């Protein structure tokens, strides 16, 4: 059976309860919610009952433990999370703008997860895994890049597979070395999962059809394009599947892409037909937006089946 690994930031998210532009004024907040794109991703994998692990670092503080406890509860192997007695767990403040966009203030550069480095113990953990998922956000710190590239190399060398969600945030895109690291990961990717706009950061072509063809020609086996409330599409050399989104009430869109990706990877690795895999991922992304807090909307398989049954093939 496959075991899915990810490496990257674990943090808490604190969310403004009213809309507006950034944090240059006092605003009401809720949180802390367990967060970090790799953490949300792996929590969703665990909730689906799939064997999985995360390599990360947190401080020995409540923000770290709220994450470790949740991931453990949801079935994730947390043996690769190092608790640093003198470290601090990162945080991100998020405020939704009136136009639906989001402003973030990240406190992650100097937090424990910015110093992720591999040890004999985590190298041994990597060798038990058969699939590596890379979140672009995790490539913001040089030591994390080194750890991720090492895991990608080892898992591929052992015959495993790699998925990649660029998950780009303008706030961190210009971190030193990040753009190069994104390209290196892309060159090792089997399954690529960008959002519509991110596709064009990795391809020269100007239309989606051409960009997809360009990337498939480079050796990527499958591409899934996420389109928020407009659904998602799947492409490989022989197949294209387009699905509309499920109709749900959007409370908090953060985490939709991570839950969608986790569900796609989990079912893709089971060898199901891409249309079926996309349907589950689409349902997972839809359920994710119905709860406040980025990890709160992760779903069990029974919850996904219930949504699919209620709304059909979307
Ligand atoms: P983020 O990085 O903020 O998590 P993303 O850009 O990676 O987001 P989205 O495209 O926002 O990912 O969402 C992923 C998937 O979740 C969509 O392709 C869709 O299937 C589902 N989804 C997202 N928002 C909604 C919504 N409002 N209603 C229904 N489904 C949604
Ligand atoms: Mg995303």
CSV table of C-alpha atoms and ligand atoms in Angstrom, one decimal:
chain,number,residue,atom,x,y,z
A,1,UNK,CA,0.0,0.0,0.0
A,2,UNK,CA,1.2,3.5,-0.7
A,3,UNK,CA,2.3,5.9,2.0
A,4,UNK,CA,2.1,9.6,1.2
A,5,UNK,CA,4.7,12.1,2.6
A,6,UNK,CA,4.8,15.9,2.6
A,7,UNK,CA,7.3,18.3,4.1
A,8,UNK,CA,6.7,21.9,5.1
A,9,UNK,CA,5.2,24.4,7.3
A,10,UNK,CA,2.9,23.8,10.3
A,11,UNK,CA,1.4,27.0,11.7
A,12,UNK,CA,-1.8,28.4,13.1
A,13,UNK,CA,-4.1,30.7,11.2
A,14,UNK,CA,-5.9,33.6,12.8
A,15,UNK,CA,-8.7,35.0,10.8
A,16,UNK,CA,-10.3,38.5,10.7
A,17,UNK,CA,-14.0,38.1,11.1
A,18,UNK,CA,-14.8,41.2,9.1
A,19,UNK,CA,-13.8,42.0,5.5
A,20,UNK,CA,-11.4,44.7,4.6
A,21,UNK,CA,-7.9,45.5,3.5
A,22,UNK,CA,-5.1,44.0,5.6
A,23,UNK,CA,-4.3,44.7,9.3
A,24,UNK,CA,-3.4,48.3,9.6
A,25,UNK,CA,-6.3,48.8,12.0
A,26,UNK,CA,-7.6,46.7,14.9
A,27,UNK,CA,-10.1,44.0,13.8
A,28,UNK,CA,-11.9,41.2,15.5
A,29,UNK,CA,-10.2,37.8,15.1
A,30,UNK,CA,-10.9,34.1,15.5
A,31,UNK,CA,-8.5,31.3,15.9
A,32,UNK,CA,-5.9,29.8,16.3
A,33,UNK,CA,-6.8,27.2,13.8
A,34,UNK,CA,-4.3,24.4,12.9
A,35,UNK,CA,-2.9,25.3,9.5
A,36,UNK,CA,-0.1,25.4,7.0
A,37,UNK,CA,-0.8,24.1,3.4
A,38,UNK,CA,1.3,20.9,3.9
A,39,UNK,CA,-0.4,20.3,7.2
A,40,UNK,CA,-3.9,20.8,5.8
A,41,UNK,CA,-3.0,18.5,2.9
A,42,UNK,CA,-1.8,15.7,5.0
A,43,UNK,CA,-4.6,16.0,7.5
A,44,UNK,CA,-7.1,15.5,4.7
A,45,UNK,CA,-5.1,12.4,3.5
A,46,UNK,CA,-5.2,11.0,7.0
A,47,UNK,CA,-8.9,11.6,7.4
A,48,UNK,CA,-9.5,9.4,4.3
A,49,UNK,CA,-7.7,6.6,6.1
A,50,UNK,CA,-4.7,6.6,3.8
A,51,UNK,CA,-1.3,6.0,5.4
A,52,UNK,CA,0.7,9.2,5.5
A,53,UNK,CA,3.3,11.3,7.3
A,54,UNK,CA,4.6,14.9,7.5
A,55,UNK,CA,8.1,16.1,8.3
A,56,UNK,CA,8.1,19.5,10.0
A,57,UNK,CA,9.2,21.4,13.0
A,58,UNK,CA,7.2,23.3,15.6
A,59,UNK,CA,7.9,25.1,18.9
A,60,UNK,CA,7.0,23.5,22.2
A,61,UNK,CA,4.0,25.8,22.5
A,62,UNK,CA,0.2,25.6,22.3
A,63,UNK,CA,0.3,26.5,18.6
A,64,UNK,CA,2.5,23.6,17.9
A,65,UNK,CA,0.5,21.1,20.0
A,66,UNK,CA,-2.9,22.1,18.6
A,67,UNK,CA,-1.5,20.9,15.3
A,68,UNK,CA,0.2,17.7,16.5
A,69,UNK,CA,-2.9,16.7,18.4
A,70,UNK,CA,-5.2,17.3,15.4
A,71,UNK,CA,-2.9,15.5,12.9
A,72,UNK,CA,-2.6,12.5,15.3
A,73,UNK,CA,-6.3,12.3,15.8
A,74,UNK,CA,-6.9,12.3,12.1
A,75,UNK,CA,-4.4,9.4,11.5
A,76,UNK,CA,-1.2,11.2,10.3
A,77,UNK,CA,2.2,9.7,11.3
A,78,UNK,CA,3.6,12.7,13.3
A,79,UNK,CA,6.9,11.0,14.1
A,80,UNK,CA,8.7,13.4,11.7
A,81,UNK,CA,7.5,16.5,13.5
A,82,UNK,CA,10.3,17.7,15.7
A,83,UNK,CA,9.3,19.8,18.7
A,84,UNK,CA,12.0,22.4,19.4
A,85,UNK,CA,12.1,23.4,23.1
A,86,UNK,CA,13.5,26.9,22.2
A,87,UNK,CA,11.4,27.2,19.0
A,88,UNK,CA,8.3,29.1,18.2
A,89,UNK,CA,5.4,27.8,16.0
A,90,UNK,CA,4.6,30.1,13.1
A,91,UNK,CA,1.4,31.9,12.5
A,92,UNK,CA,-0.5,33.6,9.7
A,93,UNK,CA,-3.1,36.3,10.0
A,94,UNK,CA,-5.7,36.3,7.1
A,95,UNK,CA,-8.2,38.9,6.2
A,96,UNK,CA,-10.6,38.6,3.3
A,97,UNK,CA,-11.0,41.7,1.2
A,98,UNK,CA,-14.4,42.9,-0.2
A,99,UNK,CA,-13.4,41.7,-3.6
A,100,UNK,CA,-13.0,38.1,-2.3
A,101,UNK,CA,-9.1,38.2,-2.4
A,102,UNK,CA,-7.1,37.7,0.8
A,103,UNK,CA,-4.3,39.6,2.6
A,104,UNK,CA,-1.9,37.6,4.7
A,105,UNK,CA,0.6,38.5,7.4
A,106,UNK,CA,3.0,35.5,7.8
A,107,UNK,CA,5.1,35.0,10.8
A,108,UNK,CA,7.0,32.0,9.5
A,109,UNK,CA,10.4,33.0,8.4
A,110,UNK,CA,11.8,33.0,11.9
A,111,UNK,CA,9.6,30.2,13.2
A,112,UNK,CA,10.6,26.5,13.9
A,113,UNK,CA,9.2,25.3,10.5
A,114,UNK,CA,11.6,27.7,8.6
A,115,UNK,CA,14.5,25.5,9.9
A,116,UNK,CA,13.2,22.1,8.8
A,117,UNK,CA,16.3,19.8,8.2
A,118,UNK,CA,16.5,16.1,7.8
A,119,UNK,CA,18.0,13.7,10.4
A,120,UNK,CA,18.7,10.0,10.3
A,121,UNK,CA,15.3,9.5,11.8
A,122,UNK,CA,13.4,11.5,9.1
A,123,UNK,CA,15.5,10.0,6.3
A,124,UNK,CA,14.4,6.6,7.5
A,125,UNK,CA,10.8,7.8,7.5
A,126,UNK,CA,11.2,9.1,3.9
A,127,UNK,CA,12.3,5.6,2.9
A,128,UNK,CA,9.0,4.1,4.2
A,129,UNK,CA,7.0,6.5,1.9
A,130,UNK,CA,6.1,5.8,-1.8
A,131,UNK,CA,4.6,9.2,-2.8
A,132,UNK,CA,5.9,12.7,-2.1
A,133,UNK,CA,3.6,15.8,-2.3
A,134,UNK,CA,5.3,19.2,-2.6
A,135,UNK,CA,3.5,22.4,-1.7
A,136,UNK,CA,5.0,25.4,-3.3
A,137,UNK,CA,4.6,27.5,-0.2
A,138,UNK,CA,7.0,25.2,1.6
A,139,UNK,CA,9.8,26.3,-0.7
A,140,UNK,CA,10.2,29.7,1.0
A,141,UNK,CA,13.2,28.7,3.2
A,142,UNK,CA,16.5,27.3,1.9
A,143,UNK,CA,16.7,24.4,4.4
A,144,UNK,CA,13.2,23.3,3.7
A,145,UNK,CA,14.0,23.3,-0.1
A,146,UNK,CA,17.0,21.0,0.6
A,147,UNK,CA,14.8,18.7,2.6
A,148,UNK,CA,12.1,18.6,0.0
A,149,UNK,CA,14.5,18.0,-2.9
A,150,UNK,CA,16.2,15.2,-1.0
A,151,UNK,CA,12.8,13.5,-0.3
A,152,UNK,CA,11.8,13.9,-3.9
A,153,UNK,CA,15.0,12.3,-5.1
A,154,UNK,CA,14.9,9.4,-2.7
A,155,UNK,CA,11.3,8.5,-3.3
A,156,UNK,CA,11.6,8.8,-7.1
A,157,UNK,CA,14.8,6.7,-7.0
A,158,UNK,CA,12.9,4.0,-5.2
A,159,UNK,CA,10.2,3.9,-7.9
A,160,UNK,CA,7.7,6.3,-6.1
A,161,UNK,CA,5.8,9.2,-7.5
A,162,UNK,CA,5.6,13.0,-6.9
A,163,UNK,CA,2.7,15.4,-6.9
A,164,UNK,CA,3.1,19.2,-6.9
A,165,UNK,CA,0.7,22.0,-6.0
A,166,UNK,CA,2.4,25.4,-6.6
A,167,UNK,CA,0.0,27.1,-4.1
A,168,UNK,CA,1.8,30.4,-4.7
A,169,UNK,CA,1.3,33.4,-2.5
A,170,UNK,CA,2.6,36.7,-3.8
A,171,UNK,CA,3.8,37.4,-0.2
A,172,UNK,CA,6.5,34.7,-0.4
A,173,UNK,CA,7.1,34.2,-4.1
A,174,UNK,CA,10.2,36.2,-4.1
A,175,UNK,CA,11.9,34.4,-1.2
A,176,UNK,CA,15.6,33.7,-2.2
A,177,UNK,CA,15.9,30.6,-4.5
A,178,UNK,CA,12.1,30.0,-4.5
A,179,UNK,CA,11.6,30.3,-8.3
A,180,UNK,CA,14.5,28.0,-9.1
A,181,UNK,CA,13.2,25.4,-6.6
A,182,UNK,CA,9.7,25.5,-8.1
A,183,UNK,CA,11.2,24.7,-11.5
A,184,UNK,CA,13.4,21.9,-10.1
A,185,UNK,CA,10.3,20.3,-8.4
A,186,UNK,CA,8.3,20.6,-11.6
A,187,UNK,CA,11.0,18.7,-13.5
A,188,UNK,CA,10.4,15.7,-11.2
A,189,UNK,CA,6.6,15.9,-11.0
A,190,UNK,CA,4.3,13.1,-12.1
A,191,UNK,CA,1.0,14.8,-11.1
A,192,UNK,CA,0.8,18.7,-11.3
A,193,UNK,CA,-2.1,20.5,-9.6
A,194,UNK,CA,-2.0,24.3,-10.3
A,195,UNK,CA,-4.9,26.7,-10.0
A,196,UNK,CA,-5.8,28.3,-13.4
A,197,UNK,CA,-3.5,31.3,-13.2
A,198,UNK,CA,-0.5,29.3,-11.8
A,199,UNK,CA,-0.4,27.2,-14.9
A,200,UNK,CA,1.0,30.1,-16.8
A,201,UNK,CA,3.9,30.6,-14.4
A,202,UNK,CA,5.2,27.2,-15.5
A,203,UNK,CA,4.5,27.3,-19.3
A,204,UNK,CA,5.3,29.7,-22.1
A,205,UNK,CA,2.0,29.1,-23.9
A,206,UNK,CA,-0.7,31.7,-23.7
A,207,UNK,CA,-3.8,29.5,-23.7
A,208,UNK,CA,-4.7,26.8,-21.2
A,209,UNK,CA,-4.9,24.1,-23.8
A,210,UNK,CA,-1.5,24.9,-25.1
A,211,UNK,CA,0.0,25.3,-21.7
A,212,UNK,CA,-1.3,21.8,-20.7
A,213,UNK,CA,0.1,20.3,-23.9
A,214,UNK,CA,3.4,22.0,-23.3
A,215,UNK,CA,3.7,20.6,-19.7
A,216,UNK,CA,2.5,17.1,-20.7
A,217,UNK,CA,5.2,17.1,-23.4
A,218,UNK,CA,7.8,17.8,-20.8
A,219,UNK,CA,7.0,14.5,-19.1
A,220,UNK,CA,4.3,15.4,-16.5
A,221,UNK,CA,1.9,12.4,-16.5
A,222,UNK,CA,-1.3,14.2,-15.4
A,223,UNK,CA,-2.4,17.8,-14.7
A,224,UNK,CA,-5.3,18.9,-12.6
A,225,UNK,CA,-6.4,22.5,-12.9
A,226,UNK,CA,-8.3,24.0,-9.9
A,227,UNK,CA,-10.9,26.6,-10.7
A,228,UNK,CA,-12.4,27.6,-7.3
A,229,UNK,CA,-16.2,27.8,-7.4
A,230,UNK,CA,-16.0,27.0,-11.1
A,231,UNK,CA,-14.9,23.4,-10.5
A,232,UNK,CA,-11.8,21.6,-11.9
A,233,UNK,CA,-10.4,19.8,-14.9
A,234,UNK,CA,-8.1,16.8,-15.4
A,235,UNK,CA,-5.7,16.2,-18.3
A,236,UNK,CA,-3.4,13.5,-19.4
A,237,UNK,CA,-2.2,12.5,-22.9
A,238,UNK,CA,-5.4,10.6,-23.6
A,239,UNK,CA,-8.1,12.0,-21.4
A,240,UNK,CA,-9.7,15.3,-20.4
A,241,UNK,CA,-12.4,15.6,-17.8
A,242,UNK,CA,-14.1,18.8,-16.8
A,243,UNK,CA,-16.4,19.1,-13.7
A,244,UNK,CA,-18.5,21.9,-12.4
A,245,UNK,CA,-18.2,22.6,-8.7
A,246,UNK,CA,-20.6,21.2,-6.1
A,247,UNK,CA,-23.0,23.9,-4.9
A,248,UNK,CA,-22.2,24.7,-1.3
A,249,UNK,CA,-22.3,27.8,0.9
A,250,UNK,CA,-18.8,29.3,1.0
A,251,UNK,CA,-17.8,30.3,4.5
A,252,UNK,CA,-14.0,30.2,4.3
A,253,UNK,CA,-12.2,29.3,1.0
A,254,UNK,CA,-8.7,28.7,2.6
A,255,UNK,CA,-7.7,25.1,2.5
A,256,UNK,CA,-10.0,24.1,-0.4
A,257,UNK,CA,-7.0,23.6,-2.7
A,258,UNK,CA,-5.2,21.5,-0.1
A,259,UNK,CA,-8.2,19.3,0.7
A,260,UNK,CA,-8.9,18.9,-3.0
A,261,UNK,CA,-5.3,18.0,-3.8
A,262,UNK,CA,-5.1,15.5,-0.9
A,263,UNK,CA,-8.2,13.8,-2.0
A,264,UNK,CA,-7.1,13.7,-5.6
A,265,UNK,CA,-3.7,12.2,-4.7
A,266,UNK,CA,-5.2,9.6,-2.4
A,267,UNK,CA,-7.7,8.3,-4.9
A,268,UNK,CA,-5.3,8.6,-7.9
A,269,UNK,CA,-2.8,6.4,-6.1
A,270,UNK,CA,-5.6,3.8,-5.7
A,271,UNK,CA,-5.7,3.6,-9.5
A,272,UNK,CA,-9.3,4.7,-9.9
A,273,UNK,CA,-10.5,6.2,-13.2
A,274,UNK,CA,-9.5,9.9,-13.4
A,275,UNK,CA,-13.2,11.1,-13.7
A,276,UNK,CA,-14.0,9.3,-10.4
A,277,UNK,CA,-10.9,10.7,-8.7
A,278,UNK,CA,-11.7,14.2,-9.9
A,279,UNK,CA,-15.3,13.8,-8.6
A,280,UNK,CA,-14.0,12.9,-5.1
A,281,UNK,CA,-11.5,15.8,-5.1
A,282,UNK,CA,-14.2,18.2,-6.3
A,283,UNK,CA,-16.4,17.2,-3.4
A,284,UNK,CA,-13.6,17.5,-1.0
A,285,UNK,CA,-12.8,21.1,-2.1
A,286,UNK,CA,-16.4,22.0,-1.9
A,287,UNK,CA,-16.8,20.6,1.6
A,288,UNK,CA,-13.6,22.4,2.7
A,289,UNK,CA,-15.1,25.9,2.1
A,290,UNK,CA,-18.2,25.3,4.2
A,291,UNK,CA,-16.3,25.6,7.6
A,292,UNK,CA,-14.4,28.5,9.1
A,293,UNK,CA,-10.7,27.6,9.6
A,294,UNK,CA,-8.5,26.1,7.0
A,295,UNK,CA,-8.3,22.5,8.3
A,296,UNK,CA,-11.8,22.3,9.8
A,297,UNK,CA,-13.4,21.4,6.5
A,298,UNK,CA,-11.4,18.2,5.9
A,299,UNK,CA,-13.7,15.3,5.0
A,300,UNK,CA,-14.0,11.6,5.7
A,301,UNK,CA,-14.8,9.3,2.7
A,302,UNK,CA,-18.4,8.9,4.1
A,303,UNK,CA,-18.9,12.7,4.0
A,304,UNK,CA,-17.6,12.8,0.4
A,305,UNK,CA,-19.9,10.0,-0.6
A,306,UNK,CA,-22.9,11.7,1.0
A,307,UNK,CA,-22.2,15.0,-0.9
A,308,UNK,CA,-21.7,13.1,-4.2
A,309,UNK,CA,-24.9,11.1,-3.6
A,310,UNK,CA,-26.9,14.3,-2.8
A,311,UNK,CA,-25.7,16.3,-5.8
A,312,UNK,CA,-24.8,13.6,-8.3
A,313,UNK,CA,-21.8,14.0,-10.7
A,314,UNK,CA,-21.7,17.8,-10.5
B,1,LIG,P1,-6.2,27.7,-1.8
B,1,LIG,O1,-4.7,27.7,-2.2
B,1,LIG,O2,-6.6,28.9,-1.3
B,1,LIG,O3,-6.5,26.5,-1.0
B,1,LIG,P2,-6.5,26.9,-4.6
B,1,LIG,O4,-6.4,28.0,-5.6
B,1,LIG,O5,-5.4,26.0,-4.5
B,1,LIG,O6,-7.0,27.5,-3.2
B,1,LIG,P3,-9.3,26.5,-5.4
B,1,LIG,O7,-9.4,26.5,-6.8
B,1,LIG,O8,-9.7,27.7,-4.6
B,1,LIG,O9,-7.8,26.0,-4.9
B,1,LIG,O10,-10.2,25.3,-4.8
B,1,LIG,C1,-9.9,23.9,-5.1
B,1,LIG,C2,-11.1,23.2,-5.5
B,1,LIG,O11,-12.0,23.2,-4.4
B,1,LIG,C3,-11.8,23.8,-6.7
B,1,LIG,O12,-11.3,23.3,-7.9
B,1,LIG,C4,-13.2,23.2,-6.5
B,1,LIG,O13,-13.3,21.8,-6.8
B,1,LIG,C5,-13.4,23.3,-5.0
B,1,LIG,N1,-13.9,24.6,-4.5
B,1,LIG,C6,-13.2,25.7,-4.2
B,1,LIG,N2,-14.1,26.7,-3.9
B,1,LIG,C7,-15.3,26.2,-4.0
B,1,LIG,C8,-16.7,26.8,-3.8
B,1,LIG,N3,-16.9,28.0,-3.4
B,1,LIG,N4,-17.7,25.9,-4.1
B,1,LIG,C9,-17.5,24.7,-4.5
B,1,LIG,N5,-16.3,24.1,-4.7
B,1,LIG,C10,-15.2,24.9,-4.4
B,2,LIG,MG1,-3.9,26.3,-3.1
